[in-house]
Tab-separated table of C-alpha atoms in Angstrom:
chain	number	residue	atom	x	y	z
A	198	UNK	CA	80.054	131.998	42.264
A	199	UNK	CA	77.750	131.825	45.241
A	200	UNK	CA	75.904	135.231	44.313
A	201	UNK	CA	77.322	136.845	47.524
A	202	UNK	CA	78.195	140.588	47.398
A	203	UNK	CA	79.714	142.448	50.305
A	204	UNK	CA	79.286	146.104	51.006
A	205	UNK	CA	81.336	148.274	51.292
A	206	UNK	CA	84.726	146.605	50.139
A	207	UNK	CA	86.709	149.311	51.405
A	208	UNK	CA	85.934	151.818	54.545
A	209	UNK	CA	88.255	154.343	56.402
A	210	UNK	CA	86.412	155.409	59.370
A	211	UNK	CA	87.406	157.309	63.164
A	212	UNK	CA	87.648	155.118	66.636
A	213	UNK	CA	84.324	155.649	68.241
A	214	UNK	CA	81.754	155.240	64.993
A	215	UNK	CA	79.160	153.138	64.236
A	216	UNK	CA	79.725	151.189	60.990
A	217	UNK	CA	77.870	149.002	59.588
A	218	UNK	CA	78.572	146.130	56.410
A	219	UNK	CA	76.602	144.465	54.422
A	220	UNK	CA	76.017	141.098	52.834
A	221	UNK	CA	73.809	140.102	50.170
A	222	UNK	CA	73.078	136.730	48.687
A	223	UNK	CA	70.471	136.042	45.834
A	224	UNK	CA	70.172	132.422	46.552
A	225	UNK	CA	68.084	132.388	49.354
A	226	UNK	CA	70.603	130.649	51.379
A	227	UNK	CA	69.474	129.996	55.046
A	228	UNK	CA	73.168	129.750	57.287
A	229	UNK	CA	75.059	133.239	56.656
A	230	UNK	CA	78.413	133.808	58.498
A	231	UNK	CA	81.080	136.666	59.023
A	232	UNK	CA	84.691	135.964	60.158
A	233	UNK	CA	87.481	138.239	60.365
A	234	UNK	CA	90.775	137.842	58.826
A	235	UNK	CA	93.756	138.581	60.509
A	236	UNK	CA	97.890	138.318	59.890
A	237	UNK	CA	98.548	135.372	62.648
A	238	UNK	CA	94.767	134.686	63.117
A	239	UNK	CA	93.524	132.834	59.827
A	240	UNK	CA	90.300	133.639	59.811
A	241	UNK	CA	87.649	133.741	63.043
A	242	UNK	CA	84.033	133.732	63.635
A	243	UNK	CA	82.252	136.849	64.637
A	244	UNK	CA	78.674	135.642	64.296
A	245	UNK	CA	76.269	133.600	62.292
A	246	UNK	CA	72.154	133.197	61.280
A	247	UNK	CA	70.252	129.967	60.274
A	248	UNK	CA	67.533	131.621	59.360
A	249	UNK	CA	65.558	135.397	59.339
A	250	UNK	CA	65.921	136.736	62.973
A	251	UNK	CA	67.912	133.361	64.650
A	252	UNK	CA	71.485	134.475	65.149
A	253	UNK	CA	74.109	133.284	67.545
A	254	UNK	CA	77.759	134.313	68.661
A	255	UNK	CA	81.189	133.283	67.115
A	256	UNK	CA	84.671	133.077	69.221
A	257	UNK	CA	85.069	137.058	68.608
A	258	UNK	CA	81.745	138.445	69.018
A	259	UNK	CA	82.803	141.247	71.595
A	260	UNK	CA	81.981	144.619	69.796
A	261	UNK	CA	79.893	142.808	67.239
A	262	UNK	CA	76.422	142.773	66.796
A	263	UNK	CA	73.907	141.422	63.582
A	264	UNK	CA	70.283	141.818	62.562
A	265	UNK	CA	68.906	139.236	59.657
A	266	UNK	CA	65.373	140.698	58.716
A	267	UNK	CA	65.198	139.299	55.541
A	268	UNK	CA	66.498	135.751	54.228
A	269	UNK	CA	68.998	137.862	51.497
A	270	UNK	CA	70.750	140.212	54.080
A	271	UNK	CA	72.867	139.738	57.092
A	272	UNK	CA	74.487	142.796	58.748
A	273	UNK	CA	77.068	143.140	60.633
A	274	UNK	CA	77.381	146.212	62.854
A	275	UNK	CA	79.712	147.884	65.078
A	276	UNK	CA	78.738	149.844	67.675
A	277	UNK	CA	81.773	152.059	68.598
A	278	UNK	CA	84.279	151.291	65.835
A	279	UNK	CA	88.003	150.602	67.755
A	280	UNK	CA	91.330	149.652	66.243
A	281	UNK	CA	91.896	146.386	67.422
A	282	UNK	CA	88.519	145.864	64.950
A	283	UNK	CA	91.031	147.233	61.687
A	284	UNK	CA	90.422	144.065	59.602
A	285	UNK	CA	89.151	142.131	56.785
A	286	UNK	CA	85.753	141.203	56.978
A	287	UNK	CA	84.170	137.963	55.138
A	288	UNK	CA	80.699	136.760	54.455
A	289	UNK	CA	79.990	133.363	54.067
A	290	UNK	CA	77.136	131.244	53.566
A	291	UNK	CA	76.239	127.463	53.647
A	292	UNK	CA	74.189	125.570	51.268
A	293	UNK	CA	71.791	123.111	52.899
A	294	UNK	CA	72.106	120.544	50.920
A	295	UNK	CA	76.212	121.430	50.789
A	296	UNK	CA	77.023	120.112	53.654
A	297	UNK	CA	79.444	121.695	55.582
A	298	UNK	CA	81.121	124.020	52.841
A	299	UNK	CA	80.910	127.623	53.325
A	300	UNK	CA	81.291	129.783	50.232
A	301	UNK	CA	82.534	133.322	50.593
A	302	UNK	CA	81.776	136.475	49.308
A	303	UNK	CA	84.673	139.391	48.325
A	304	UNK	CA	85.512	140.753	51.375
A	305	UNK	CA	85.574	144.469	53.156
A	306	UNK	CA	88.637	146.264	54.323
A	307	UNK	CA	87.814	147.972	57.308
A	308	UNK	CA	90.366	150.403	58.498
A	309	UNK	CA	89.429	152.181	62.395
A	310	UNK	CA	91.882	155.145	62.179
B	140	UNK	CA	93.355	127.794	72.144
B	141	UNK	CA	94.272	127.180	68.553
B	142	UNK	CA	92.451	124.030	67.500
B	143	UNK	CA	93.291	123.861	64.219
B	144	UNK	CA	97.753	124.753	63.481
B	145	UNK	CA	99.095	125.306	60.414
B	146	UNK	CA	102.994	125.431	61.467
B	147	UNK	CA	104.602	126.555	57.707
B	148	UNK	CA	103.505	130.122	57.661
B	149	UNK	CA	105.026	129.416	53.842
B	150	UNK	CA	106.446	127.452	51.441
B	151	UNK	CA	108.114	127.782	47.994
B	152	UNK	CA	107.927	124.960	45.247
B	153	UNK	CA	109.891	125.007	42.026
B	154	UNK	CA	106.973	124.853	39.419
B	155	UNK	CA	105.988	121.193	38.099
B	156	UNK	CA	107.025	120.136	41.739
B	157	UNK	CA	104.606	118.465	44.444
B	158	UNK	CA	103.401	120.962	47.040
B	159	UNK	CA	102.717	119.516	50.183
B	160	UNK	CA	100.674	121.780	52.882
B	161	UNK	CA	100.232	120.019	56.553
B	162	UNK	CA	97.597	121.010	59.348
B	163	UNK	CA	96.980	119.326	62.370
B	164	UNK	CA	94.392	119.529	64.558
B	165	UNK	CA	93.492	118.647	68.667
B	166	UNK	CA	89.912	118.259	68.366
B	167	UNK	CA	89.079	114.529	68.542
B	168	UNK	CA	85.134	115.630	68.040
B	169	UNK	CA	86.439	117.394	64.247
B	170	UNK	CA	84.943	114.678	61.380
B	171	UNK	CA	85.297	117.455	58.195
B	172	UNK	CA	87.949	118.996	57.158
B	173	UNK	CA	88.389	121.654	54.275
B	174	UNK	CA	90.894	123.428	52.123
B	175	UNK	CA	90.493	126.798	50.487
B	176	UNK	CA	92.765	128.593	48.221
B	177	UNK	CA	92.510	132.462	48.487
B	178	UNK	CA	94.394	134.983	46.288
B	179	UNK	CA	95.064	139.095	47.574
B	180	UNK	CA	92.026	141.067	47.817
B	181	UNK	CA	89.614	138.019	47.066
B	182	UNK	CA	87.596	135.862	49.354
B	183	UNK	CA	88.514	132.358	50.104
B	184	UNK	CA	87.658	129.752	47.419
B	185	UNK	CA	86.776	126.163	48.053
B	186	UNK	CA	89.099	123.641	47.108
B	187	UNK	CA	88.632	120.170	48.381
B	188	UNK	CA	86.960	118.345	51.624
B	189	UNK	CA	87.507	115.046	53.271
B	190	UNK	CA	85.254	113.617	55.989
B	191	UNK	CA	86.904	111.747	58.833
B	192	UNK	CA	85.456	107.796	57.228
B	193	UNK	CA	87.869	108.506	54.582
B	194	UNK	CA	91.508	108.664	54.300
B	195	UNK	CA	92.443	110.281	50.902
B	196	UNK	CA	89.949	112.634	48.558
B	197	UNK	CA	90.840	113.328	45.153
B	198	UNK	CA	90.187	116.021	42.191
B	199	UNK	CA	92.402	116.648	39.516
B	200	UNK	CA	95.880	117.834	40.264
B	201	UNK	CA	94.514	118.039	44.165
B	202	UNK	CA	94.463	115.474	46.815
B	203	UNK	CA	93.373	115.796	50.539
B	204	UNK	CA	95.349	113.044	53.370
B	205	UNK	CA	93.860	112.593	56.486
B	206	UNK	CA	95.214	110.889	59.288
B	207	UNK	CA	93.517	110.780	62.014
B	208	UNK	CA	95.339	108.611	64.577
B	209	UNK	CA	97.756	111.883	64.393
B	210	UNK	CA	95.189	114.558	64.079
B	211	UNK	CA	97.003	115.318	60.637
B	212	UNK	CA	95.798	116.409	57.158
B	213	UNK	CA	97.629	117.375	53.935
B	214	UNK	CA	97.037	118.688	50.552
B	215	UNK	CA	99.588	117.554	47.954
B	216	UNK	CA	99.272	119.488	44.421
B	217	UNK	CA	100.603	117.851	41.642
B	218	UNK	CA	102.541	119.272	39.651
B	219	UNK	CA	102.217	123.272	40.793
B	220	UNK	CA	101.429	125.623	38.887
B	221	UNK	CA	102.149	129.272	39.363
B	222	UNK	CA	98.642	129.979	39.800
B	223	UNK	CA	98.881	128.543	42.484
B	224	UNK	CA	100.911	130.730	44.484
B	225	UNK	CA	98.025	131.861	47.242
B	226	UNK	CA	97.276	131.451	50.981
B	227	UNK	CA	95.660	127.827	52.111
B	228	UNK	CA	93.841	128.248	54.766
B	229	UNK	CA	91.939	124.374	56.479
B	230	UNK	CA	89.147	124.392	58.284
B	231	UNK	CA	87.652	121.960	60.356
B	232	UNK	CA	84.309	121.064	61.894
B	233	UNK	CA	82.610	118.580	63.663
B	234	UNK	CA	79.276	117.194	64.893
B	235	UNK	CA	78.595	120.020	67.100
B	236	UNK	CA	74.913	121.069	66.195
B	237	UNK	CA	76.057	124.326	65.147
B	238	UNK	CA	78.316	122.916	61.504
B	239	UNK	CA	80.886	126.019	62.599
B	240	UNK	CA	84.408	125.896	60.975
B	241	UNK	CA	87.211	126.294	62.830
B	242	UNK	CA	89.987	128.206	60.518
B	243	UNK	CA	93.883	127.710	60.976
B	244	UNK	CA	96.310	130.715	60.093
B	245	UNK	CA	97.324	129.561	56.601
B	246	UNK	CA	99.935	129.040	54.697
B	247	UNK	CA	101.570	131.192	51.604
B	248	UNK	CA	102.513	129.177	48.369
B	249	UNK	CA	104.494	130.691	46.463
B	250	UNK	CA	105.757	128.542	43.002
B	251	UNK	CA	108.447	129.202	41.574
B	252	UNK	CA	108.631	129.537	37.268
């Protein structure tokens, strides 16, 4: 157990809304990541953060965006909610002394009606 | 550009049987390669890494091939068990500064009682 929790794990919302998920690690873990998972697609990199405030761009960023303002919470936001961005949306994070290993939290359906 | 293929979207094995689940990759600059095991509605759990100096990483019922020279890695479970009939996703990285993972699409166990 990595002490990641996800918020929320399940969200129905319209085309054209903001939304906006959570993840929350007690560990004070510095690398944080979210991929979507997708029938065909395995799962993909949206974005990532090593460390409060430093975040870069995954292969699927478009219609993304994050904010890290403290070590325990990365968020994941987007902007104008479409269908294509229906998915299943996982937080991961990296131990620095793990090496490359991510560890996942539970996950958050996302459904863009 | 899909980087990392899994080409068995699944694969049924009579319980007490090996499994064997292949992934190749096209990335030369990949040295670490993962497996995770994830069940419905979960997040993906770690199973078992390899870095590129080896060829073969064991634990327990679990072992992890890599070749190389082909750009080919395997997990073999022995014997299966039902529980574990899941998706196995690999993952790859390499010495890129960044320690991203690069997903394939996964492949559904199912074993058979």
């Amino acid at each position: 157990d990595a002490g990641i929790t996800q918020s929320p794990r399940h969200k129905v919302t319209e085309t054209g809304t903001p939304v906006t998920l959570r993840c929350h690690q007690t560990e004070n873990h510095r690398y944080m990541y979210w991929y979507r998972q997708d029938p065909g697609h395995g799962l993909r990199l949206i974005h990532y953060s090593y460390g409060v405030k430093d975040t870069d761009k995954g292969e699927v960023s478009d219609g993304y965006s994050v904010s890290r303002s403290k070590t325990e919470d990365f968020l994941l936001t987007l902007e104008s909610a479409t269908s294509s961005q229906t998915s299943v949306y996982f937080c991961a994070i990296r131990w620095e002394r793990g090496g490359l290993t991510q560890y996942f939290g539970p996950g958050t359906r996302l459904t863009v009606l | 550009d899909q980087q990392v293929k899994q080409n068995s979207p699944s694969l049924s094995v009579q319980e007490g049987r090996i499994s064997i689940l292949n992934c190749d990759y096209t990335n030369s600059m990949f040295d670490y390669f993962l497996w995770y095991k994830k069940y419905p509605a979960e997040g993906p759990t770690f199973l078992i890494s390899i870095s590129s100096i080896k060829d073969k990483n064991e634990d327990g019922r679990f072992t992890v091939f890599l070749n190389k020279s082909a750009k080919h890695l395997s997990l073999h479970i022995v014997p299966s068990q039902p529980g574990d009939s899941a998706v196995y996703f690999c993952a790859a990285s390499g010495n890129f500064g960044n320690e991203k993972l690069t997903f394939g699409t996964g492949t559904r166990l199912t074993i058979i009682p």
